[in-house]
């Protein structure tokens, strides 16, 4: 399930299927070398917290590289919980990012529930039509 949201604060959740994901496209003129990222749990209730996932980056939205892997991470553990993680060893500027759930959430289900994503690092912008 993929849903695009622009300029609004909202909760997003996927269907209860394995390998649920959300992707972010910074647009044809922007890319980030990420050093940190923040996620905000999307539920106004204490359930379905993200536990096992990969943060991935892509230049084209098709081929994905894992930038950080999480296994049974318990940092998001309350309604609208927020946490920031460091990303080590990345020196490529990516246009696309994806949160790929690789295991069950805190309720042993596959719902991926988020209400916020932020990236921190080096932003590259170009006047060209694309970064390719």
Coordinates of N, CA, C and O in Angstrom, one line a residue:
X1 N 0.9 -1.2 0.0 CA 0.0 0.0 0.0 C 0.9 1.2 0.0 O 1.8 1.4 0.8
X2 N 0.7 2.1 -0.9 CA 1.5 3.4 -1.0 C 0.5 4.5 -1.0 O -0.4 4.5 -1.8
X3 N 0.8 5.5 -0.2 CA 0.0 6.7 -0.2 C 0.9 8.0 -0.2 O 1.8 8.0 0.6
X4 N 0.6 8.9 -1.0 CA 1.4 10.2 -1.1 C 0.6 11.2 -0.3 O -0.5 11.4 -0.4
X5 N 1.4 11.9 0.6 CA 0.9 13.0 1.4 C 1.8 14.2 1.2 O 3.0 14.1 1.4
X6 N 1.2 15.3 1.0 CA 2.0 16.6 0.8 C 1.4 17.6 1.8 O 0.2 17.9 1.7
X7 N 2.3 18.2 2.6 CA 1.9 19.3 3.4 C 0.8 19.1 4.5 O 0.2 20.0 4.9
X8 N 0.7 17.9 4.9 CA -0.3 17.6 6.0 C 0.3 16.7 7.0 O 1.1 15.8 6.7
X9 N -0.1 16.9 8.3 CA 0.3 15.9 9.3 C -0.8 14.9 9.4 O -1.9 15.2 9.7
X10 N -0.4 13.7 9.3 CA -1.4 12.6 9.4 C -0.7 11.3 9.8 O 0.5 11.2 9.8
X11 N -1.5 10.3 10.2 CA -1.1 9.0 10.4 C -1.1 8.2 9.1 O -2.1 8.4 8.4
X12 N -0.1 7.4 8.9 CA -0.2 6.5 7.7 C 0.1 5.1 8.2 O 0.9 4.9 9.1
X13 N -0.7 4.2 7.6 CA -0.4 2.8 8.0 C -0.7 2.0 6.7 O -1.4 2.3 5.8
X14 N 0.0 0.8 6.7 CA -0.1 -0.1 5.6 C -1.1 -1.2 5.9 O -1.6 -1.2 7.0
X15 N -1.4 -2.0 5.0 CA -2.2 -3.2 5.2 C -1.3 -4.2 6.0 O -0.1 -4.0 6.1
X16 N -2.0 -5.1 6.6 CA -1.3 -6.1 7.5 C -0.7 -7.2 6.6 O -1.2 -8.4 6.5
X17 N 0.4 -6.8 5.8 CA 1.0 -7.8 4.9 C 2.5 -7.7 5.2 O 3.1 -6.7 5.5
X18 N 3.2 -8.8 5.0 CA 4.7 -8.8 5.2 C 5.4 -7.9 4.2 O 4.9 -7.6 3.1
X19 N 6.6 -7.4 4.6 CA 7.4 -6.5 3.8 C 6.7 -5.2 3.5 O 6.8 -4.6 2.4
X20 N 5.9 -4.7 4.4 CA 5.2 -3.4 4.3 C 6.3 -2.3 4.2 O 7.3 -2.4 4.8
X21 N 6.0 -1.2 3.4 CA 7.0 -0.1 3.3 C 6.3 1.2 3.0 O 5.2 1.3 2.5
X22 N 7.1 2.3 3.3 CA 6.7 3.6 2.8 C 8.0 4.1 2.1 O 9.1 3.9 2.5
X23 N 7.8 4.9 1.1 CA 8.9 5.5 0.4 C 8.7 7.0 0.3 O 7.6 7.5 0.4
X24 N 9.9 7.7 0.2 CA 9.9 9.2 0.2 C 10.7 9.6 -1.1 O 11.8 9.1 -1.3
X25 N 10.2 10.4 -1.9 CA 10.9 10.9 -3.1 C 11.1 12.4 -2.9 O 10.2 13.2 -2.7
X26 N 12.4 12.8 -2.8 CA 12.7 14.2 -2.6 C 12.5 15.1 -3.8 O 12.6 16.3 -3.7
X27 N 12.3 14.5 -4.9 CA 12.1 15.2 -6.2 C 13.3 15.2 -7.0 O 14.4 14.9 -6.6
X28 N 13.1 15.5 -8.3 CA 14.2 15.3 -9.3 C 15.4 16.3 -9.1 O 16.5 16.0 -9.6
X29 N 15.2 17.3 -8.3 CA 16.3 18.3 -8.1 C 17.0 18.2 -6.7 O 17.8 19.0 -6.4
X30 N 16.6 17.2 -5.9 CA 17.2 17.1 -4.6 C 17.7 15.7 -4.2 O 17.1 14.7 -4.7
X31 N 18.7 15.7 -3.4 CA 19.3 14.4 -2.9 C 20.0 14.7 -1.6 O 20.4 15.9 -1.4
X32 N 20.0 13.8 -0.7 CA 20.6 13.9 0.6 C 21.6 12.8 0.9 O 21.3 11.6 0.6
X33 N 22.8 13.2 1.4 CA 23.7 12.2 2.0 C 23.3 12.2 3.5 O 23.5 13.1 4.2
X34 N 22.6 11.1 3.9 CA 22.0 11.2 5.2 C 23.0 10.8 6.3 O 23.8 9.9 6.1
X35 N 23.0 11.5 7.4 CA 23.8 11.2 8.6 C 23.0 10.8 9.8 O 23.5 10.1 10.6
X36 N 21.7 11.2 9.8 CA 20.8 10.8 10.9 C 19.4 10.8 10.3 O 19.1 11.4 9.2
X37 N 18.5 10.1 10.9 CA 17.1 10.2 10.5 C 16.2 10.0 11.7 O 16.6 9.4 12.8
X38 N 15.0 10.5 11.7 CA 14.0 10.5 12.8 C 12.7 9.8 12.3 O 12.3 10.2 11.2
X39 N 12.1 9.0 13.1 CA 10.8 8.5 12.8 C 9.9 8.8 13.9 O 10.3 8.9 15.1
X40 N 8.6 9.0 13.6 CA 7.6 9.2 14.6 C 6.5 8.2 14.4 O 6.0 8.0 13.3
X41 N 6.2 7.4 15.5 CA 5.2 6.4 15.5 C 3.9 7.1 15.1 O 3.6 8.2 15.6
X42 N 3.0 6.4 14.4 CA 1.8 7.1 13.9 C 0.6 6.8 14.6 O -0.5 7.3 14.2
X43 N 0.6 6.0 15.7 CA -0.6 5.7 16.3 C -0.9 6.5 17.6 O 0.0 6.8 18.4
X44 N -2.2 6.9 17.7 CA -2.6 7.6 18.9 C -3.1 6.6 19.9 O -4.1 6.7 20.6
X45 N -2.3 5.5 20.0 CA -2.6 4.4 20.9 C -1.3 3.6 21.1 O -0.4 3.8 20.3
X46 N -1.3 2.8 22.1 CA 0.0 2.0 22.4 C -0.1 0.7 21.7 O -0.3 -0.3 22.4
X47 N 0.1 0.6 20.4 CA 0.1 -0.6 19.7 C 0.8 -0.5 18.3 O 1.1 0.6 17.9
X48 N 1.2 -1.6 17.8 CA 1.8 -1.7 16.5 C 3.1 -0.9 16.3 O 3.3 -0.2 15.2
X49 N 3.9 -0.9 17.3 CA 5.2 -0.1 17.2 C 6.2 -0.8 16.3 O 6.3 -2.1 16.3
X50 N 6.8 -0.1 15.4 CA 7.9 -0.6 14.5 C 9.0 -1.2 15.3 O 9.5 -0.6 16.3
X51 N 9.4 -2.4 14.9 CA 10.5 -3.1 15.7 C 11.7 -3.5 14.8 O 12.8 -3.4 15.1
X52 N 11.4 -4.1 13.6 CA 12.4 -4.7 12.8 C 12.2 -4.1 11.3 O 11.2 -4.4 10.7
X53 N 13.2 -3.3 10.9 CA 13.1 -2.7 9.6 C 14.4 -2.3 9.0 O 15.4 -2.3 9.8
X54 N 14.4 -1.9 7.8 CA 15.6 -1.4 7.1 C 15.3 0.0 6.6 O 14.2 0.3 6.1
X55 N 16.2 0.9 6.8 CA 16.2 2.2 6.1 C 17.0 2.0 4.8 O 18.1 1.6 4.9
X56 N 16.4 2.3 3.7 CA 17.0 2.1 2.4 C 17.1 3.4 1.6 O 16.2 4.3 1.8
X57 N 18.1 3.5 0.8 CA 18.2 4.7 -0.1 C 18.3 4.2 -1.6 O 18.7 3.0 -1.8
X58 N 17.9 5.0 -2.5 CA 17.9 4.7 -3.9 C 18.2 5.9 -4.8 O 17.7 7.0 -4.4
X59 N 18.9 5.8 -5.8 CA 19.1 6.8 -6.8 C 17.9 7.0 -7.8 O 17.6 8.0 -8.3
X60 N 17.3 5.8 -8.1 CA 16.3 5.8 -9.1 C 14.9 5.3 -8.7 O 14.0 5.2 -9.5
X61 N 14.7 4.9 -7.4 CA 13.5 4.3 -6.9 C 13.2 2.9 -7.3 O 12.2 2.3 -7.0
X62 N 14.2 2.2 -7.9 CA 14.1 0.8 -8.3 C 15.1 -0.1 -7.6 O 14.8 -1.1 -7.0
X63 N 16.4 0.4 -7.6 CA 17.4 -0.4 -6.9 C 17.7 0.2 -5.5 O 18.0 1.4 -5.5
X64 N 17.6 -0.6 -4.5 CA 17.7 -0.1 -3.1 C 18.9 -0.6 -2.4 O 19.3 -1.7 -2.6
X65 N 19.5 0.3 -1.6 CA 20.7 0.0 -0.8 C 20.3 0.2 0.7 O 19.7 1.2 1.1
X66 N 20.6 -0.8 1.5 CA 20.3 -0.7 3.0 C 21.3 0.2 3.6 O 22.5 0.0 3.6
X67 N 20.8 1.3 4.3 CA 21.6 2.2 4.9 C 21.8 2.0 6.4 O 22.8 2.3 7.0
X68 N 20.7 1.4 7.0 CA 20.7 1.1 8.4 C 19.7 -0.1 8.6 O 18.6 0.0 8.1
X69 N 20.1 -1.1 9.4 CA 19.2 -2.2 9.7 C 18.9 -2.2 11.2 O 19.7 -2.0 12.0
X70 N 17.6 -2.4 11.5 CA 17.1 -2.5 12.9 C 16.5 -3.8 13.1 O 15.7 -4.3 12.3
X71 N 16.9 -4.4 14.2 CA 16.3 -5.7 14.6 C 15.8 -5.6 16.1 O 16.6 -5.4 17.0
X72 N 14.5 -5.8 16.3 CA 13.9 -5.7 17.6 C 14.3 -4.4 18.3 O 14.5 -4.4 19.5
X73 N 14.3 -3.3 17.5 CA 14.5 -2.0 18.1 C 13.3 -1.5 18.9 O 12.2 -1.4 18.3
X74 N 13.5 -1.2 20.1 CA 12.4 -0.8 21.0 C 12.3 0.7 21.3 O 11.7 1.2 22.2
X75 N 13.0 1.5 20.4 CA 13.0 3.0 20.6 C 11.6 3.6 20.5 O 11.3 4.6 21.2
X76 N 10.8 3.1 19.6 CA 9.4 3.6 19.4 C 8.5 2.8 20.3 O 8.2 1.6 20.0
X77 N 8.1 3.3 21.4 CA 7.3 2.5 22.4 C 6.2 3.2 23.1 O 5.8 2.8 24.2
X78 N 5.7 4.3 22.5 CA 4.5 5.0 23.1 C 3.8 5.7 21.9 O 4.3 5.8 20.8
X79 N 2.6 6.1 22.2 CA 1.8 6.8 21.1 C 2.6 8.1 20.7 O 3.1 8.8 21.5
X80 N 2.8 8.2 19.4 CA 3.5 9.3 18.8 C 5.0 9.4 19.3 O 5.5 10.5 19.3
X81 N 5.6 8.3 19.6 CA 7.0 8.3 20.1 C 7.9 8.8 18.9 O 7.6 8.5 17.8
X82 N 8.9 9.5 19.3 CA 9.9 10.0 18.3 C 11.3 9.5 18.7 O 11.6 9.6 19.9
X83 N 12.1 9.1 17.7 CA 13.5 8.7 18.0 C 14.3 9.1 16.8 O 13.9 9.0 15.6
X84 N 15.6 9.4 17.0 CA 16.6 9.7 16.0 C 17.7 8.7 16.0 O 18.2 8.4 17.1
X85 N 18.1 8.2 14.8 CA 19.2 7.2 14.7 C 20.3 7.8 13.9 O 20.0 8.5 12.9
X86 N 21.5 7.4 14.2 CA 22.7 7.8 13.4 C 22.8 6.8 12.2 O 22.6 5.6 12.3
X87 N 23.3 7.3 11.1 CA 23.6 6.5 9.9 C 25.1 6.6 9.6 O 25.5 7.7 9.3
X88 N 25.8 5.5 9.7 CA 27.2 5.6 9.5 C 27.6 5.1 8.1 O 27.0 4.2 7.5
X89 N 28.7 5.6 7.6 CA 29.3 5.1 6.4 C 28.7 5.4 5.1 O 29.0 4.8 4.1
X90 N 27.7 6.3 5.1 CA 27.1 6.7 3.8 C 27.7 7.9 3.2 O 27.8 8.9 3.9
X91 N 28.1 7.8 2.0 CA 28.7 9.0 1.3 C 28.1 9.3 -0.1 O 28.6 10.0 -0.9
X92 N 26.9 8.7 -0.3 CA 26.2 8.8 -1.5 C 24.9 9.7 -1.3 O 24.3 9.5 -0.2
X93 N 24.6 10.6 -2.1 CA 23.4 11.4 -2.0 C 22.2 10.7 -2.7 O 22.3 10.4 -3.9
X94 N 21.2 10.4 -1.9 CA 20.0 9.6 -2.4 C 18.8 10.5 -2.6 O 18.6 11.4 -1.8
X95 N 18.1 10.3 -3.7 CA 16.8 11.0 -3.9 C 15.7 10.3 -3.3 O 14.7 10.9 -2.8
X96 N 15.7 9.0 -3.2 CA 14.6 8.2 -2.7 C 15.0 7.5 -1.4 O 16.2 7.0 -1.3
X97 N 14.1 7.4 -0.4 CA 14.3 6.7 0.8 C 13.1 5.8 1.1 O 12.0 6.1 0.7
X98 N 13.4 4.6 1.7 CA 12.3 3.7 2.0 C 12.5 3.1 3.4 O 13.6 2.8 3.8
X99 N 11.4 3.0 4.1 CA 11.3 2.3 5.4 C 10.6 1.0 5.0 O 9.5 0.9 4.7
X100 N 11.4 -0.1 5.1 CA 10.9 -1.4 4.8 C 10.9 -2.3 6.0 O 11.9 -2.6 6.6
X101 N 9.7 -2.6 6.4 CA 9.5 -3.5 7.6 C 9.9 -4.9 7.3 O 9.3 -5.5 6.4
X102 N 10.8 -5.5 8.0 CA 11.4 -6.8 7.7 C 11.0 -7.8 8.7 O 11.4 -9.0 8.7
X103 N 10.2 -7.5 9.7 CA 9.7 -8.4 10.7 C 8.4 -7.8 11.3 O 8.0 -6.7 11.0
X104 N 7.8 -8.6 12.2 CA 6.5 -8.1 12.8 C 6.7 -6.9 13.7 O 7.8 -6.7 14.2
X105 N 5.6 -6.2 13.9 CA 5.7 -5.0 14.8 C 5.4 -5.5 16.3 O 5.5 -6.7 16.5
X106 N 5.3 -4.6 17.2 CA 5.1 -5.0 18.6 C 3.9 -5.8 18.9 O 3.9 -6.5 20.0
X107 N 2.9 -5.9 18.1 CA 1.8 -6.7 18.3 C 1.8 -8.0 17.4 O 0.8 -8.6 17.2
X108 N 3.0 -8.3 16.9 CA 3.2 -9.5 16.1 C 2.3 -9.4 14.8 O 1.8 -10.5 14.4
X109 N 2.2 -8.2 14.3 CA 1.5 -8.0 13.0 C 2.4 -7.3 12.0 O 3.5 -7.0 12.4
X110 N 1.9 -7.1 10.8 CA 2.7 -6.5 9.8 C 2.3 -5.0 9.4 O 2.8 -4.5 8.5
X111 N 1.4 -4.4 10.2 CA 1.0 -3.0 10.0 C 2.3 -2.2 10.2 O 3.0 -2.3 11.2
X112 N 2.6 -1.3 9.3 CA 3.6 -0.3 9.4 C 2.9 1.0 9.6 O 2.1 1.5 8.8
X113 N 3.1 1.6 10.8 CA 2.4 2.8 11.2 C 3.4 3.9 11.6 O 4.2 3.8 12.5
X114 N 3.3 5.0 10.8 CA 4.2 6.2 11.0 C 3.4 7.5 10.8 O 2.4 7.5 10.1
X115 N 3.9 8.5 11.5 CA 3.3 9.9 11.2 C 4.4 10.9 11.0 O 4.1 12.1 10.8
X116 N 5.6 10.5 10.9 CA 6.7 11.5 10.6 C 8.0 10.8 10.3 O 8.4 9.8 10.8
X117 N 8.7 11.4 9.3 CA 10.0 11.0 8.9 C 10.8 12.3 8.6 O 10.4 13.2 7.9
X118 N 12.1 12.3 9.2 CA 12.9 13.5 8.9 C 14.3 12.9 8.6 O 14.8 11.9 9.2
X119 N 15.0 13.6 7.7 CA 16.4 13.2 7.3 C 17.3 14.4 7.6 O 17.0 15.5 7.3
X120 N 18.5 14.1 8.1 CA 19.5 15.1 8.4 C 20.8 14.7 7.8 O 21.2 13.6 7.8
X121 N 21.4 15.7 7.1 CA 22.7 15.4 6.4 C 23.0 16.5 5.4 O 22.7 17.7 5.6
X122 N 23.7 16.1 4.3 CA 24.1 17.1 3.3 C 23.1 17.1 2.2 O 22.9 16.1 1.5
X123 N 22.4 18.2 2.0 CA 21.4 18.4 0.9 C 22.1 18.9 -0.3 O 22.9 19.9 -0.3
X124 N 21.8 18.2 -1.4 CA 22.3 18.7 -2.7 C 21.1 19.0 -3.6 O 20.1 18.3 -3.7
X125 N 21.2 20.2 -4.2 CA 20.1 20.7 -5.1 C 20.7 21.1 -6.4 O 21.9 21.5 -6.5
X126 N 20.0 20.8 -7.5 CA 20.5 21.1 -8.8 C 19.5 21.9 -9.6 O 18.3 21.8 -9.4
X127 N 20.0 22.7 -10.5 CA 19.1 23.4 -11.4 C 18.7 22.6 -12.6 O 17.7 22.9 -13.3
X128 N 19.4 21.5 -12.8 CA 19.1 20.5 -13.8 C 17.8 19.9 -13.6 O 17.3 19.8 -12.5
X129 N 17.2 19.3 -14.6 CA 15.9 18.6 -14.5 C 16.0 17.4 -13.6 O 15.1 17.1 -12.9
X130 N 17.1 16.6 -13.7 CA 17.2 15.5 -12.8 C 18.6 15.4 -12.2 O 19.5 16.1 -12.7
X131 N 18.8 14.5 -11.2 CA 20.1 14.3 -10.6 C 20.9 13.2 -11.3 O 21.9 12.8 -10.9
X132 N 20.3 12.6 -12.3 CA 20.9 11.4 -13.0 C 22.0 11.8 -13.9 O 22.1 12.8 -14.4

